PDB file of C-alpha atoms in Angstrom:
ATOM      1  CA  MET A  26      89.065  90.160 168.922  1.00 90.00           C
ATOM      2  CA  GLY A  27      91.868  89.503 171.376  1.00 94.00           C
ATOM      3  CA  ASP A  28      90.234  91.694 173.999  1.00 96.00           C
ATOM      4  CA  GLN A  29      87.019  89.664 173.678  1.00 96.00           C
ATOM      5  CA  ILE A  30      88.969  86.469 174.342  1.00 97.00           C
ATOM      6  CA  VAL A  31      90.734  88.046 177.324  1.00 97.00           C
ATOM      7  CA  THR A  32      87.367  89.146 178.749  1.00 97.00           C
ATOM      8  CA  ALA A  33      85.997  85.618 178.331  1.00 98.00           C
ATOM      9  CA  LEU A  34      89.100  84.158 180.011  1.00 98.00           C
ATOM     10  CA  GLU A  35      88.666  86.484 182.997  1.00 97.00           C
ATOM     11  CA  LYS A  36      84.958  85.602 183.297  1.00 98.00           C
ATOM     12  CA  TYR A  37      85.831  81.913 183.154  1.00 98.00           C
ATOM     13  CA  LYS A  38      88.368  82.320 185.954  1.00 97.00           C
ATOM     14  CA  ALA A  39      85.949  84.346 188.072  1.00 97.00           C
ATOM     15  CA  GLU A  40      83.385  81.525 187.864  1.00 97.00           C
ATOM     16  CA  GLN A  41      85.624  78.437 187.752  1.00 96.00           C
ATOM     17  CA  GLY A  42      88.499  79.595 189.979  1.00 94.00           C
ATOM     18  CA  HIS A  43      91.152  78.992 187.300  1.00 95.00           C
ATOM     19  CA  TYR A  44      91.847  79.680 183.643  1.00 97.00           C
ATOM     20  CA  PRO A  45      90.940  76.978 181.103  1.00 97.00           C
ATOM     21  CA  ASP A  46      93.582  74.685 179.659  1.00 96.00           C
ATOM     22  CA  GLN A  47      92.336  75.348 176.118  1.00 97.00           C
ATOM     23  CA  LEU A  48      90.558  78.281 174.486  1.00 97.00           C
ATOM     24  CA  SER A  49      87.857  75.925 173.193  1.00 97.00           C
ATOM     25  CA  GLU A  50      86.636  75.506 176.791  1.00 97.00           C
ATOM     26  CA  LEU A  51      85.341  79.094 176.631  1.00 98.00           C
ATOM     27  CA  MET A  52      82.724  78.217 174.006  1.00 97.00           C
ATOM     28  CA  PRO A  53      79.816  78.702 174.053  1.00 96.00           C
ATOM     29  CA  SER A  54      79.273  79.792 177.666  1.00 97.00           C
ATOM     30  CA  TYR A  55      81.846  82.600 177.782  1.00 98.00           C
ATOM     31  CA  ILE A  56      82.260  83.515 174.114  1.00 97.00           C
ATOM     32  CA  SER A  57      80.152  82.405 171.144  1.00 96.00           C
ATOM     33  CA  GLN A  58      83.122  81.838 168.846  1.00 95.00           C
ATOM     34  CA  ILE A  59      86.827  82.501 168.776  1.00 95.00           C
ATOM     35  CA  LYS A  60      87.611  84.441 165.641  1.00 94.00           C
ATOM     36  CA  SER A  61      91.064  84.317 164.121  1.00 93.00           C
ATOM     37  CA  PRO A  62      93.165  87.457 164.412  1.00 93.00           C
ATOM     38  CA  GLN A  63      93.561  89.556 161.274  1.00 89.00           C
ATOM     39  CA  TYR A  64      97.328  89.790 161.812  1.00 89.00           C
ATOM     40  CA  GLY A  65     100.161  87.538 160.723  1.00 87.00           C
ATOM     41  CA  GLU A  66      99.577  83.797 160.923  1.00 89.00           C
ATOM     42  CA  LYS A  67      95.913  84.489 161.714  1.00 92.00           C
ATOM     43  CA  ARG A  68      95.815  82.098 164.641  1.00 92.00           C
ATOM     44  CA  TRP A  69      95.933  82.356 168.411  1.00 95.00           C
ATOM     45  CA  ASP A  70      98.468  80.609 170.614  1.00 94.00           C
ATOM     46  CA  TYR A  71      97.294  80.197 174.188  1.00 97.00           C
ATOM     47  CA  ASN A  72      99.492  79.095 177.055  1.00 96.00           C
ATOM     48  CA  HIS A  73      97.979  78.348 180.475  1.00 97.00           C
ATOM     49  CA  GLN A  74     100.371  78.092 183.427  1.00 95.00           C
ATOM     50  CA  SER A  75      99.141  76.716 186.724  1.00 92.00           C
ATOM     51  CA  ASP A  76     101.199  75.997 189.839  1.00 87.00           C
ATOM     52  CA  GLN A  77      99.079  74.388 192.525  1.00 80.00           C
ATOM     53  CA  ALA A  78     101.822  74.679 195.137  1.00 83.00           C
ATOM     54  CA  SER A  79     101.985  78.465 194.904  1.00 83.00           C
ATOM     55  CA  GLY A  80      98.390  78.987 193.767  1.00 82.00           C
ATOM     56  CA  LYS A  81      99.609  80.907 190.714  1.00 91.00           C
ATOM     57  CA  ASP A  82      97.354  80.676 187.685  1.00 96.00           C
ATOM     58  CA  SER A  83      98.112  82.738 184.583  1.00 97.00           C
ATOM     59  CA  PHE A  84      97.995  82.721 180.802  1.00 97.00           C
ATOM     60  CA  GLY A  85      99.582  84.183 177.718  1.00 96.00           C
ATOM     61  CA  LEU A  86      97.610  84.838 174.531  1.00 97.00           C
ATOM     62  CA  TYR A  87      99.816  85.272 171.450  1.00 94.00           C
ATOM     63  CA  MET A  88      99.476  86.135 167.782  1.00 93.00           C
ATOM     64  CA  TRP A  89     102.527  85.879 165.567  1.00 89.00           C
ATOM     65  CA  GLY A  90     103.646  87.645 162.420  1.00 85.00           C
ATOM     66  CA  ARG A  91     103.449  85.694 159.184  1.00 83.00           C
ATOM     67  CA  LYS A  92     107.087  86.264 158.254  1.00 79.00           C
ATOM     68  CA  ALA A  93     110.116  85.362 160.376  1.00 72.00           C
ATOM     69  CA  TYR A  94     111.098  89.033 160.666  1.00 74.00           C
ATOM     70  CA  GLN A  95     107.668  90.212 161.879  1.00 82.00           C
ATOM     71  CA  ASP A  96     107.044  90.763 165.569  1.00 85.00           C
ATOM     72  CA  GLY A  97     104.202  89.144 167.479  1.00 91.00           C
ATOM     73  CA  TYR A  98     101.846  90.342 170.182  1.00 93.00           C
ATOM     74  CA  LEU A  99     101.223  88.908 173.631  1.00 94.00           C
ATOM     75  CA  TYR A 100      98.590  89.518 176.261  1.00 96.00           C
ATOM     76  CA  SER A 101      99.925  88.477 179.655  1.00 96.00           C
ATOM     77  CA  SER A 102      97.444  87.933 182.482  1.00 96.00           C
ATOM     78  CA  ASP A 103     100.244  88.800 184.927  1.00 95.00           C
ATOM     79  CA  ARG A 104     100.842  92.240 183.389  1.00 95.00           C
ATOM     80  CA  ARG A 105      97.261  92.697 182.126  1.00 96.00           C
ATOM     81  CA  GLN A 106      98.288  94.332 178.876  1.00 96.00           C
ATOM     82  CA  TRP A 107      99.187  93.654 175.269  1.00 95.00           C
ATOM     83  CA  GLU A 108     102.900  93.800 174.459  1.00 94.00           C
ATOM     84  CA  VAL A 109     105.031  93.515 171.342  1.00 92.00           C
ATOM     85  CA  VAL A 110     107.069  90.322 171.289  1.00 89.00           C
ATOM     86  CA  LYS A 111     110.238  91.011 169.331  1.00 82.00           C
ATOM     87  CA  ASN A 112     111.138  88.360 166.831  1.00 71.00           C
ATOM     88  CA  SER A 113     114.546  86.875 167.583  1.00 60.00           C
ATOM     89  CA  PHE A 114     115.216  85.558 164.050  1.00 54.00           C
TER      90      PHE A 114
END
């Protein structure tokens, strides 16, 4: 499900020139619906960073573990891969 969202985000950027500020902006043109992840809190956190001065436009797509000791997962548009986010609690 996360890969489908990432694909929609990349299509959006290719057409619009930037990533959206909210995931809901992808629907319905780029993705029909955004399904909740099956892991942890079962919700997506999306963070869009845009710096007009440098022209940098990037995002992070996160899903977090349900318990404080569970790790999360992040897709970074800068690194173009999913990574484990270690829980610091």
